[in-house]
Amino acid sequence: MSTAGICPEWDLIIKDEWRGVWIFVETFDGEVNEASLQLLNPGRMIADKIKAKLVGVMLGHNIRHLVREPIYYGADEVIYVDDPALSTYTPEVYAETLISLVRKYKPEIILAAGTLRGREMIPYVANILRAGITADCTDFDVDVNTRDLIMIRPPFGATLLAHIRAPERRPQLSTVRPNVFKLPSRDVSRRGELIEEKVDVPPPRIKLISSEEVKVEEVPIEKAEIIVSGGRGLGSPEGFKLLEKLAELVGGVVAGSRKAVDAGWIPHERQVGQTGKSVKASLYIAVGISGAAQHLFGIREAGIVVAINNDPEAPIFENADYGIVADYREAVPALIEEITNRRSR
Ligand SMILES: Cc1cc2nc3c(=O)[nH]c(=O)nc-3n(C[C@H](O)[C@H](O)[C@H](O)COP(=O)(O)OP(=O)(O)OC[C@H]3O[C@@H](n4cnc5c(N)ncnc54)[C@H](O)[C@@H]3O)c2cc1C
């Protein structure tokens, strides 16, 4: 049996040798990923509690002009590798490069955004290092005595929160979906150390033959300012046509609950909630959505929530700023008419 990549010395973890909180900061198309920078928010809290350094870690090619960004958002220092071999993302190559840095610096905690890349390469890192990983955390705490990260997330289907530790292993890894935490404020006067590392980046075992950009016409829901969201209460895909009209009128996009996705009325990339996306729209209009905990999780960072539901007891009303108790087939056309009339006055 091949033991390549397995790290037997990891069975002899001396926890005191492991120090520091790392945020893996992704770059893409010459920009720093905002979801990664959001993690400097919980990262700062954790680092302060255990009196550790908060470090941004960046991999890529031609990224030198970006490496100060994590510092502006709160990191104490940035370790980065800028290498042509990292110009194309391949999970194995990125993961192995990060592993080399981990073996050198021994950080006790690594947080990464639950983006497509993060969800792919961070479990790879955890597996090779035989370290504990918890995906989709919604909050963190830390035990200041043991320095164990307490990774908090909703367990399957429950309204409770699970508190998870990986006490025997270092590093402790965790991913967080975009928009769970707010972006810290940017301060370009902040200073911090920049450390460029040279790593023997392993050659990829796969070859990219071609890549094609998929044109997405609509604004992704995680970036939308106004969202009109529909649930099972719409009763049919036709209900979404009505929501599209309203969304177009108010300059918003359409999203939905998991039940609406399961029914095939709206694609999964437009699902809001625990197993969908977290949104931070300033206006969220929930139509025919009951307000289950897993759905509400996705609108924690939303601004004003308006609920339209024909059941006055629906839990969504407890979480809404404005509520309309009505059949949506009456309420939505009435809203469309009112907005249209006011604009033509
Ligand atoms: C592990 C797990 C993860 C999950 N992740 C997610 C997630 O990411 N996102 C998510 O949304 N759910 C998620 N769920 C499912 C969640 O628990 C709920 O089942 C789901 O959110 C309910 O969707 P809904 O509100 O559209 O449907 P329902 O709960 O069926 O609610 C429909 C609502 O429409 C109202 N209604 C009916 N007719 C009308 C009408 N004519 N006019 C106005 N209102 C009407 C009803 O009063 C009702 O309140 C998850 C569940 C589990 C177990």
mmCIF file of C-alpha atoms and ligand atoms in Angstrom:
data_model
loop_
_atom_site.group_PDB
_atom_site.id
_atom_site.type_symbol
_atom_site.label_atom_id
_atom_site.label_comp_id
_atom_site.label_asym_id
_atom_site.label_seq_id
_atom_site.Cartn_x
_atom_site.Cartn_y
_atom_site.Cartn_z
ATOM 1 C CA MET A 1 0.000 0.000 0.000
ATOM 2 C CA SER A 2 1.336 3.407 -0.896
ATOM 3 C CA THR A 3 1.796 5.793 1.988
ATOM 4 C CA ALA A 4 2.547 8.776 -0.252
ATOM 5 C CA GLY A 5 1.085 11.907 1.198
ATOM 6 C CA ILE A 6 0.371 10.331 4.593
ATOM 7 C CA CYS A 7 2.219 11.997 7.377
ATOM 8 C CA PRO A 8 3.085 9.518 10.160
ATOM 9 C CA GLU A 9 4.676 12.193 12.361
ATOM 10 C CA TRP A 10 1.205 13.669 12.677
ATOM 11 C CA ASP A 11 0.406 10.850 15.072
ATOM 12 C CA LEU A 12 2.839 12.503 17.475
ATOM 13 C CA ILE A 13 1.185 15.877 17.640
ATOM 14 C CA ILE A 14 2.714 18.150 20.240
ATOM 15 C CA LYS A 15 -0.011 20.709 20.516
ATOM 16 C CA ASP A 16 2.192 23.386 22.054
ATOM 17 C CA GLU A 17 4.220 23.568 18.847
ATOM 18 C CA TRP A 18 1.142 24.695 16.930
ATOM 19 C CA ARG A 19 0.374 28.392 17.094
ATOM 20 C CA GLY A 20 -1.506 30.909 15.015
ATOM 21 C CA VAL A 21 -4.849 31.382 13.315
ATOM 22 C CA TRP A 22 -4.748 31.172 9.537
ATOM 23 C CA ILE A 23 -7.327 32.387 7.078
ATOM 24 C CA PHE A 24 -6.924 30.885 3.623
ATOM 25 C CA VAL A 25 -7.581 33.875 1.360
ATOM 26 C CA GLU A 26 -8.573 32.996 -2.190
ATOM 27 C CA THR A 27 -7.839 35.131 -5.213
ATOM 28 C CA PHE A 28 -9.689 34.812 -8.476
ATOM 29 C CA ASP A 29 -9.301 36.775 -11.711
ATOM 30 C CA GLY A 30 -7.101 39.402 -10.109
ATOM 31 C CA GLU A 31 -9.415 39.958 -7.135
ATOM 32 C CA VAL A 32 -9.448 38.838 -3.541
ATOM 33 C CA ASN A 33 -12.459 36.742 -2.673
ATOM 34 C CA GLU A 34 -14.760 38.630 -0.314
ATOM 35 C CA ALA A 35 -15.989 35.438 1.378
ATOM 36 C CA SER A 36 -12.396 34.751 2.477
ATOM 37 C CA LEU A 37 -11.942 38.255 3.859
ATOM 38 C CA GLN A 38 -15.174 37.892 5.875
ATOM 39 C CA LEU A 39 -13.399 35.176 7.878
ATOM 40 C CA LEU A 40 -10.972 37.731 9.272
ATOM 41 C CA ASN A 41 -13.927 38.721 11.426
ATOM 42 C CA PRO A 42 -14.240 35.480 13.491
ATOM 43 C CA GLY A 43 -10.495 34.969 12.977
ATOM 44 C CA ARG A 44 -9.763 38.186 14.889
ATOM 45 C CA MET A 45 -12.010 37.139 17.767
ATOM 46 C CA ILE A 46 -10.362 33.704 18.019
ATOM 47 C CA ALA A 47 -6.811 35.065 17.697
ATOM 48 C CA ASP A 48 -7.413 37.711 20.366
ATOM 49 C CA LYS A 49 -8.860 35.158 22.796
ATOM 50 C CA ILE A 50 -5.870 32.815 22.553
ATOM 51 C CA LYS A 51 -3.369 35.647 22.004
ATOM 52 C CA ALA A 52 -2.262 34.296 18.647
ATOM 53 C CA LYS A 53 -1.349 35.946 15.367
ATOM 54 C CA LEU A 54 -4.022 36.277 12.701
ATOM 55 C CA VAL A 55 -2.437 35.336 9.393
ATOM 56 C CA GLY A 56 -3.794 35.521 5.847
ATOM 57 C CA VAL A 57 -2.427 32.825 3.517
ATOM 58 C CA MET A 58 -2.574 33.384 -0.236
ATOM 59 C CA LEU A 59 -1.610 31.231 -3.203
ATOM 60 C CA GLY A 60 -1.582 32.164 -6.867
ATOM 61 C CA HIS A 61 0.344 33.818 -9.663
ATOM 62 C CA ASN A 62 0.748 37.575 -10.128
ATOM 63 C CA ILE A 63 -0.913 38.217 -6.789
ATOM 64 C CA ARG A 64 1.694 40.493 -5.241
ATOM 65 C CA HIS A 65 -0.496 43.562 -5.706
ATOM 66 C CA LEU A 66 -3.253 41.854 -3.683
ATOM 67 C CA VAL A 67 -1.360 40.534 -0.692
ATOM 68 C CA ARG A 68 -1.897 43.615 1.484
ATOM 69 C CA GLU A 69 -5.672 43.239 1.327
ATOM 70 C CA PRO A 70 -5.981 40.776 4.257
ATOM 71 C CA ILE A 71 -3.947 43.236 6.364
ATOM 72 C CA TYR A 72 -6.313 46.095 5.482
ATOM 73 C CA TYR A 73 -9.165 43.886 6.736
ATOM 74 C CA GLY A 74 -7.487 42.927 10.004
ATOM 75 C CA ALA A 75 -4.760 40.287 9.501
ATOM 76 C CA ASP A 76 -1.475 40.730 11.394
ATOM 77 C CA GLU A 77 0.577 39.235 8.592
ATOM 78 C CA VAL A 78 0.272 37.533 5.228
ATOM 79 C CA ILE A 79 2.190 34.500 4.001
ATOM 80 C CA TYR A 80 1.958 34.027 0.267
ATOM 81 C CA VAL A 81 3.291 31.941 -2.584
ATOM 82 C CA ASP A 82 3.381 33.606 -6.010
ATOM 83 C CA ASP A 83 4.348 31.003 -8.580
ATOM 84 C CA PRO A 84 3.474 30.466 -12.271
ATOM 85 C CA ALA A 85 2.642 26.854 -11.371
ATOM 86 C CA LEU A 86 -0.307 28.249 -9.385
ATOM 87 C CA SER A 87 -1.747 30.290 -12.253
ATOM 88 C CA THR A 88 -4.348 27.609 -12.937
ATOM 89 C CA TYR A 89 -6.246 26.278 -9.974
ATOM 90 C CA THR A 90 -6.038 22.525 -9.491
ATOM 91 C CA PRO A 91 -7.209 21.254 -6.112
ATOM 92 C CA GLU A 92 -4.350 18.839 -5.557
ATOM 93 C CA VAL A 93 -1.622 21.366 -6.407
ATOM 94 C CA TYR A 94 -3.144 24.109 -4.275
ATOM 95 C CA ALA A 95 -3.745 21.706 -1.388
ATOM 96 C CA GLU A 96 -0.183 20.326 -1.512
ATOM 97 C CA THR A 97 1.244 23.859 -1.573
ATOM 98 C CA LEU A 98 -0.840 24.826 1.444
ATOM 99 C CA ILE A 99 0.226 21.617 3.202
ATOM 100 C CA SER A 100 3.892 22.547 2.698
ATOM 101 C CA LEU A 101 3.255 25.861 4.440
ATOM 102 C CA VAL A 102 1.328 24.140 7.232
ATOM 103 C CA ARG A 103 4.203 21.728 7.846
ATOM 104 C CA LYS A 104 6.614 24.641 8.077
ATOM 105 C CA TYR A 105 4.614 27.068 10.213
ATOM 106 C CA LYS A 106 2.318 24.718 12.185
ATOM 107 C CA PRO A 107 -0.796 26.888 12.557
ATOM 108 C CA GLU A 108 -3.274 25.628 15.143
ATOM 109 C CA ILE A 109 -6.386 26.806 13.274
ATOM 110 C CA ILE A 110 -7.185 27.213 9.570
ATOM 111 C CA LEU A 111 -10.447 28.770 8.381
ATOM 112 C CA ALA A 112 -11.445 28.818 4.719
ATOM 113 C CA ALA A 113 -14.472 30.023 2.803
ATOM 114 C CA GLY A 114 -16.939 27.341 1.767
ATOM 115 C CA THR A 115 -16.631 28.345 -1.885
ATOM 116 C CA LEU A 116 -16.271 25.803 -4.691
ATOM 117 C CA ARG A 117 -12.493 25.867 -4.171
ATOM 118 C CA GLY A 118 -12.618 25.827 -0.392
ATOM 119 C CA ARG A 119 -15.037 22.926 -0.310
ATOM 120 C CA GLU A 120 -12.795 20.997 -2.674
ATOM 121 C CA MET A 121 -9.263 21.586 -1.435
ATOM 122 C CA ILE A 122 -9.630 22.100 2.329
ATOM 123 C CA PRO A 123 -10.978 18.569 2.977
ATOM 124 C CA TYR A 124 -8.011 17.342 0.909
ATOM 125 C CA VAL A 125 -5.651 19.263 3.203
ATOM 126 C CA ALA A 126 -7.396 17.880 6.307
ATOM 127 C CA ASN A 127 -7.262 14.356 4.957
ATOM 128 C CA ILE A 128 -3.554 14.435 4.142
ATOM 129 C CA LEU A 129 -2.746 15.995 7.521
ATOM 130 C CA ARG A 130 -5.193 13.644 9.248
ATOM 131 C CA ALA A 131 -6.664 16.661 10.972
ATOM 132 C CA GLY A 132 -10.193 17.436 12.113
ATOM 133 C CA ILE A 133 -12.425 19.464 9.822
ATOM 134 C CA THR A 134 -15.948 20.833 10.243
ATOM 135 C CA ALA A 135 -17.745 22.185 7.182
ATOM 136 C CA ASP A 136 -20.307 24.987 7.048
ATOM 137 C CA CYS A 137 -19.705 26.468 10.475
ATOM 138 C CA THR A 138 -21.968 29.329 11.417
ATOM 139 C CA ASP A 139 -20.070 30.529 14.471
ATOM 140 C CA PHE A 140 -16.937 29.896 16.518
ATOM 141 C CA ASP A 141 -15.636 30.037 20.001
ATOM 142 C CA VAL A 142 -12.381 28.855 21.500
ATOM 143 C CA ASP A 143 -11.422 27.163 24.756
ATOM 144 C CA VAL A 144 -8.659 29.430 26.043
ATOM 145 C CA ASN A 145 -7.193 26.703 28.272
ATOM 146 C CA THR A 146 -6.876 23.917 25.709
ATOM 147 C CA ARG A 147 -6.850 26.254 22.661
ATOM 148 C CA ASP A 148 -9.447 23.935 21.104
ATOM 149 C CA LEU A 149 -11.538 25.626 18.447
ATOM 150 C CA ILE A 150 -15.234 25.233 19.094
ATOM 151 C CA MET A 151 -16.811 24.888 15.681
ATOM 152 C CA ILE A 152 -20.500 25.695 15.804
ATOM 153 C CA ARG A 153 -22.991 24.624 13.152
ATOM 154 C CA PRO A 154 -26.577 23.426 12.872
ATOM 155 C CA PRO A 155 -26.721 19.638 12.760
ATOM 156 C CA PHE A 156 -28.902 17.989 10.157
ATOM 157 C CA GLY A 157 -32.402 19.289 10.309
ATOM 158 C CA ALA A 158 -32.404 20.432 13.902
ATOM 159 C CA THR A 159 -32.906 23.895 15.304
ATOM 160 C CA LEU A 160 -30.171 23.183 17.877
ATOM 161 C CA LEU A 161 -26.538 24.087 17.337
ATOM 162 C CA ALA A 162 -23.781 21.485 17.544
ATOM 163 C CA HIS A 163 -20.515 22.506 19.216
ATOM 164 C CA ILE A 164 -17.712 20.425 17.672
ATOM 165 C CA ARG A 165 -14.077 20.086 18.744
ATOM 166 C CA ALA A 166 -11.106 18.177 17.326
ATOM 167 C CA PRO A 167 -9.091 18.094 20.576
ATOM 168 C CA GLU A 168 -6.415 15.568 19.614
ATOM 169 C CA ARG A 169 -5.392 17.004 16.274
ATOM 170 C CA ARG A 170 -3.703 20.087 14.902
ATOM 171 C CA PRO A 171 -4.404 22.027 12.787
ATOM 172 C CA GLN A 172 -8.129 22.415 13.347
ATOM 173 C CA LEU A 173 -9.812 23.169 10.024
ATOM 174 C CA SER A 174 -13.151 24.658 9.247
ATOM 175 C CA THR A 175 -15.071 26.026 6.273
ATOM 176 C CA VAL A 176 -17.719 28.734 6.390
ATOM 177 C CA ARG A 177 -20.238 29.589 3.695
ATOM 178 C CA PRO A 178 -20.071 33.057 2.146
ATOM 179 C CA ASN A 179 -21.983 35.846 3.935
ATOM 180 C CA VAL A 180 -22.278 34.080 7.288
ATOM 181 C CA PHE A 181 -19.960 36.736 8.743
ATOM 182 C CA LYS A 182 -19.809 40.427 7.917
ATOM 183 C CA LEU A 183 -16.797 41.826 6.110
ATOM 184 C CA PRO A 184 -14.605 43.726 8.613
ATOM 185 C CA SER A 185 -14.088 47.385 7.718
ATOM 186 C CA ARG A 186 -11.174 48.135 5.405
ATOM 187 C CA ASP A 187 -8.430 50.339 6.761
ATOM 188 C CA VAL A 188 -5.571 51.005 4.363
ATOM 189 C CA SER A 189 -3.484 52.551 7.121
ATOM 190 C CA ARG A 190 -3.115 49.126 8.814
ATOM 191 C CA ARG A 191 0.373 47.670 8.615
ATOM 192 C CA GLY A 192 1.512 44.073 8.848
ATOM 193 C CA GLU A 193 4.294 41.787 7.733
ATOM 194 C CA LEU A 194 4.294 40.254 4.253
ATOM 195 C CA ILE A 195 6.183 36.962 3.947
ATOM 196 C CA GLU A 196 6.817 35.544 0.504
ATOM 197 C CA GLU A 197 7.457 31.806 0.582
ATOM 198 C CA LYS A 198 9.020 29.664 -2.099
ATOM 199 C CA VAL A 199 7.518 26.199 -2.247
ATOM 200 C CA ASP A 200 8.270 23.335 -4.611
ATOM 201 C CA VAL A 201 4.839 23.367 -6.168
ATOM 202 C CA PRO A 202 4.099 19.797 -7.284
ATOM 203 C CA PRO A 203 3.209 19.306 -10.952
ATOM 204 C CA PRO A 204 -0.493 18.675 -11.554
ATOM 205 C CA ARG A 205 -1.613 15.164 -12.424
ATOM 206 C CA ILE A 206 -4.386 16.608 -14.528
ATOM 207 C CA LYS A 207 -4.041 18.843 -17.573
ATOM 208 C CA LEU A 208 -6.415 21.681 -18.378
ATOM 209 C CA ILE A 209 -7.231 21.384 -22.061
ATOM 210 C CA SER A 210 -9.623 24.290 -22.365
ATOM 211 C CA SER A 211 -11.842 26.434 -20.228
ATOM 212 C CA GLU A 212 -14.967 28.325 -21.141
ATOM 213 C CA GLU A 213 -16.638 31.029 -19.150
ATOM 214 C CA VAL A 214 -20.287 30.309 -18.448
ATOM 215 C CA LYS A 215 -22.230 33.516 -18.977
ATOM 216 C CA VAL A 216 -24.595 34.156 -16.125
ATOM 217 C CA GLU A 217 -27.151 36.792 -17.005
ATOM 218 C CA GLU A 218 -28.638 37.257 -13.573
ATOM 219 C CA VAL A 219 -26.969 38.681 -10.502
ATOM 220 C CA PRO A 220 -26.092 35.810 -8.129
ATOM 221 C CA ILE A 221 -28.416 35.882 -5.122
ATOM 222 C CA GLU A 222 -25.550 36.291 -2.646
ATOM 223 C CA LYS A 223 -24.729 39.615 -4.310
ATOM 224 C CA ALA A 224 -28.283 40.859 -4.924
ATOM 225 C CA GLU A 225 -29.547 43.988 -3.157
ATOM 226 C CA ILE A 226 -33.229 43.046 -3.537
ATOM 227 C CA ILE A 227 -34.578 39.478 -3.538
ATOM 228 C CA VAL A 228 -38.095 38.216 -4.137
ATOM 229 C CA SER A 229 -38.136 34.666 -2.832
ATOM 230 C CA GLY A 230 -40.798 32.006 -3.286
ATOM 231 C CA GLY A 231 -41.664 28.847 -1.389
ATOM 232 C CA ARG A 232 -43.921 25.831 -1.608
ATOM 233 C CA GLY A 233 -46.881 28.133 -0.933
ATOM 234 C CA LEU A 234 -46.650 29.291 -4.566
ATOM 235 C CA GLY A 235 -48.175 25.939 -5.466
ATOM 236 C CA SER A 236 -46.726 25.744 -8.980
ATOM 237 C CA PRO A 237 -43.894 27.065 -11.196
ATOM 238 C CA GLU A 238 -46.333 29.648 -12.589
ATOM 239 C CA GLY A 239 -46.210 31.391 -9.223
ATOM 240 C CA PHE A 240 -42.577 32.209 -9.931
ATOM 241 C CA LYS A 241 -43.573 34.075 -13.113
ATOM 242 C CA LEU A 242 -45.473 36.479 -10.884
ATOM 243 C CA LEU A 243 -42.448 36.840 -8.607
ATOM 244 C CA GLU A 244 -40.244 37.531 -11.639
ATOM 245 C CA LYS A 245 -42.560 40.399 -12.586
ATOM 246 C CA LEU A 246 -42.314 41.880 -9.106
ATOM 247 C CA ALA A 247 -38.546 41.374 -9.018
ATOM 248 C CA GLU A 248 -38.111 43.100 -12.381
ATOM 249 C CA LEU A 249 -40.177 46.038 -11.212
ATOM 250 C CA VAL A 250 -38.139 46.580 -8.040
ATOM 251 C CA GLY A 251 -34.762 45.789 -9.646
ATOM 252 C CA GLY A 252 -34.346 42.538 -7.750
ATOM 253 C CA VAL A 253 -33.706 38.864 -8.457
ATOM 254 C CA VAL A 254 -35.763 35.764 -7.734
ATOM 255 C CA ALA A 255 -34.749 33.101 -5.217
ATOM 256 C CA GLY A 256 -36.535 30.309 -3.383
ATOM 257 C CA SER A 257 -36.822 27.927 -0.468
ATOM 258 C CA ARG A 258 -35.556 24.372 -0.575
ATOM 259 C CA LYS A 259 -39.087 23.082 -1.087
ATOM 260 C CA ALA A 260 -39.375 25.239 -4.195
ATOM 261 C CA VAL A 261 -36.014 23.880 -5.392
ATOM 262 C CA ASP A 262 -37.044 20.277 -4.615
ATOM 263 C CA ALA A 263 -40.215 20.841 -6.640
ATOM 264 C CA GLY A 264 -38.054 21.917 -9.595
ATOM 265 C CA TRP A 265 -39.533 25.421 -9.704
ATOM 266 C CA ILE A 266 -36.208 27.208 -9.278
ATOM 267 C CA PRO A 267 -32.579 26.027 -9.666
ATOM 268 C CA HIS A 268 -30.474 25.044 -6.674
ATOM 269 C CA GLU A 269 -28.043 27.955 -7.105
ATOM 270 C CA ARG A 270 -30.990 30.205 -6.178
ATOM 271 C CA GLN A 271 -31.805 28.372 -2.931
ATOM 272 C CA VAL A 272 -31.625 30.427 0.246
ATOM 273 C CA GLY A 273 -30.765 28.760 3.540
ATOM 274 C CA GLN A 274 -28.562 26.349 5.382
ATOM 275 C CA THR A 275 -27.986 24.058 2.411
ATOM 276 C CA GLY A 276 -28.369 26.906 -0.072
ATOM 277 C CA LYS A 277 -26.853 30.355 0.098
ATOM 278 C CA SER A 278 -26.718 33.065 2.721
ATOM 279 C CA VAL A 279 -27.892 36.402 1.347
ATOM 280 C CA LYS A 280 -27.345 39.979 2.470
ATOM 281 C CA ALA A 281 -29.959 41.781 0.409
ATOM 282 C CA SER A 282 -31.189 45.048 1.877
ATOM 283 C CA LEU A 283 -34.754 43.963 0.995
ATOM 284 C CA TYR A 284 -35.920 40.323 1.148
ATOM 285 C CA ILE A 285 -39.512 39.574 0.165
ATOM 286 C CA ALA A 286 -40.524 36.036 1.242
ATOM 287 C CA VAL A 287 -43.631 34.799 -0.549
ATOM 288 C CA GLY A 288 -45.325 31.543 0.483
ATOM 289 C CA ILE A 289 -42.375 30.623 2.693
ATOM 290 C CA SER A 290 -43.167 29.281 6.178
ATOM 291 C CA GLY A 291 -39.915 30.434 7.837
ATOM 292 C CA ALA A 292 -38.226 27.164 8.845
ATOM 293 C CA ALA A 293 -34.991 27.581 10.831
ATOM 294 C CA GLN A 294 -32.935 26.270 7.904
ATOM 295 C CA HIS A 295 -34.395 28.955 5.652
ATOM 296 C CA LEU A 296 -34.059 31.746 8.205
ATOM 297 C CA PHE A 297 -30.399 30.862 8.585
ATOM 298 C CA GLY A 298 -29.824 32.104 5.036
ATOM 299 C CA ILE A 299 -31.359 35.534 5.683
ATOM 300 C CA ARG A 300 -29.567 36.388 8.932
ATOM 301 C CA GLU A 301 -27.627 39.151 7.195
ATOM 302 C CA ALA A 302 -30.585 40.436 5.153
ATOM 303 C CA GLY A 303 -31.901 43.926 5.869
ATOM 304 C CA ILE A 304 -35.661 44.481 5.736
ATOM 305 C CA VAL A 305 -37.704 41.279 5.502
ATOM 306 C CA VAL A 306 -41.233 41.402 4.109
ATOM 307 C CA ALA A 307 -43.352 38.237 4.414
ATOM 308 C CA ILE A 308 -46.440 37.387 2.388
ATOM 309 C CA ASN A 309 -48.226 34.330 3.715
ATOM 310 C CA ASN A 310 -51.870 33.324 4.077
ATOM 311 C CA ASP A 311 -51.281 31.727 7.487
ATOM 312 C CA PRO A 312 -51.070 34.367 10.242
ATOM 313 C CA GLU A 313 -49.335 31.796 12.466
ATOM 314 C CA ALA A 314 -46.486 31.154 9.986
ATOM 315 C CA PRO A 315 -43.132 31.514 11.814
ATOM 316 C CA ILE A 316 -41.812 33.787 9.062
ATOM 317 C CA PHE A 317 -43.874 36.636 10.551
ATOM 318 C CA GLU A 318 -41.838 36.505 13.766
ATOM 319 C CA ASN A 319 -38.744 37.149 11.700
ATOM 320 C CA ALA A 320 -40.171 39.776 9.352
ATOM 321 C CA ASP A 321 -40.169 43.558 9.593
ATOM 322 C CA TYR A 322 -43.400 43.779 7.583
ATOM 323 C CA GLY A 323 -46.026 41.089 7.105
ATOM 324 C CA ILE A 324 -48.942 40.734 4.717
ATOM 325 C CA VAL A 325 -51.423 38.014 5.676
ATOM 326 C CA ALA A 326 -52.964 37.184 2.319
ATOM 327 C CA ASP A 327 -53.051 34.784 -0.571
ATOM 328 C CA TYR A 328 -50.007 35.701 -2.648
ATOM 329 C CA ARG A 329 -52.149 35.501 -5.806
ATOM 330 C CA GLU A 330 -53.923 38.605 -4.553
ATOM 331 C CA ALA A 331 -51.103 40.325 -2.655
ATOM 332 C CA VAL A 332 -48.379 40.166 -5.323
ATOM 333 C CA PRO A 333 -50.503 41.516 -8.225
ATOM 334 C CA ALA A 334 -51.758 44.251 -5.889
ATOM 335 C CA LEU A 335 -48.166 45.213 -5.042
ATOM 336 C CA ILE A 336 -47.207 45.197 -8.732
ATOM 337 C CA GLU A 337 -50.176 47.426 -9.561
ATOM 338 C CA GLU A 338 -49.475 49.854 -6.732
ATOM 339 C CA ILE A 339 -45.783 50.209 -7.630
ATOM 340 C CA THR A 340 -46.606 50.673 -11.322
ATOM 341 C CA ASN A 341 -49.267 53.304 -10.532
ATOM 342 C CA ARG A 342 -47.009 55.264 -8.207
ATOM 343 C CA ARG A 343 -44.251 55.348 -10.804
ATOM 344 C CA SER A 344 -46.552 56.618 -13.527
ATOM 345 C CA ARG A 345 -47.854 59.467 -11.348
HETATM 346 C C1 LIG B 1 -30.675 19.448 6.784
HETATM 347 C C2 LIG B 1 -31.731 20.351 6.220
HETATM 348 C C3 LIG B 1 -31.326 21.441 5.516
HETATM 349 C C4 LIG B 1 -32.271 22.325 4.978
HETATM 350 N N1 LIG B 1 -31.852 23.399 4.252
HETATM 351 C C5 LIG B 1 -32.771 24.271 3.792
HETATM 352 C C6 LIG B 1 -32.380 25.437 3.070
HETATM 353 O O1 LIG B 1 -31.198 25.675 2.787
HETATM 354 N N2 LIG B 1 -33.336 26.298 2.667
HETATM 355 C C7 LIG B 1 -34.671 26.089 2.926
HETATM 356 O O2 LIG B 1 -35.478 26.924 2.515
HETATM 357 N N3 LIG B 1 -35.057 24.967 3.576
HETATM 358 C C8 LIG B 1 -34.161 24.059 4.007
HETATM 359 N N4 LIG B 1 -34.583 22.922 4.626
HETATM 360 C C9 LIG B 1 -36.029 22.630 4.627
HETATM 361 C C10 LIG B 1 -36.792 23.383 5.700
HETATM 362 O O3 LIG B 1 -36.776 22.634 6.906
HETATM 363 C C11 LIG B 1 -38.256 23.584 5.270
HETATM 364 O O4 LIG B 1 -38.843 22.341 4.984
HETATM 365 C C12 LIG B 1 -38.406 24.489 4.049
HETATM 366 O O5 LIG B 1 -37.706 25.701 4.235
HETATM 367 C C13 LIG B 1 -39.875 24.808 3.839
HETATM 368 O O6 LIG B 1 -40.030 25.455 2.616
HETATM 369 P P1 LIG B 1 -41.260 26.390 2.371
HETATM 370 O O7 LIG B 1 -41.344 27.438 3.418
HETATM 371 O O8 LIG B 1 -41.212 26.818 0.953
HETATM 372 O O9 LIG B 1 -42.505 25.361 2.471
HETATM 373 P P2 LIG B 1 -43.542 25.128 3.611
HETATM 374 O O10 LIG B 1 -42.924 24.943 4.915
HETATM 375 O O11 LIG B 1 -44.453 24.076 3.108
HETATM 376 O O12 LIG B 1 -44.337 26.517 3.685
HETATM 377 C C14 LIG B 1 -45.200 26.997 2.680
HETATM 378 C C15 LIG B 1 -45.827 28.266 3.231
HETATM 379 O O13 LIG B 1 -46.617 28.829 2.210
HETATM 380 C C16 LIG B 1 -47.809 29.343 2.806
HETATM 381 N N5 LIG B 1 -48.826 29.383 1.749
HETATM 382 C C17 LIG B 1 -49.511 28.335 1.194
HETATM 383 N N6 LIG B 1 -50.328 28.774 0.235
HETATM 384 C C18 LIG B 1 -50.154 30.128 0.171
HETATM 385 C C19 LIG B 1 -50.732 31.147 -0.648
HETATM 386 N N7 LIG B 1 -51.624 30.852 -1.611
HETATM 387 N N8 LIG B 1 -50.351 32.414 -0.445
HETATM 388 C C20 LIG B 1 -49.444 32.740 0.528
HETATM 389 N N9 LIG B 1 -48.862 31.798 1.312
HETATM 390 C C21 LIG B 1 -49.219 30.516 1.128
HETATM 391 C C22 LIG B 1 -48.139 28.364 3.913
HETATM 392 O O14 LIG B 1 -48.934 28.999 4.895
HETATM 393 C C23 LIG B 1 -46.769 28.004 4.432
HETATM 394 O O15 LIG B 1 -46.384 28.841 5.506
HETATM 395 C C24 LIG B 1 -33.661 22.059 5.176
HETATM 396 C C25 LIG B 1 -34.042 20.961 5.916
HETATM 397 C C26 LIG B 1 -33.100 20.100 6.422
HETATM 398 C C27 LIG B 1 -33.553 18.918 7.195
#
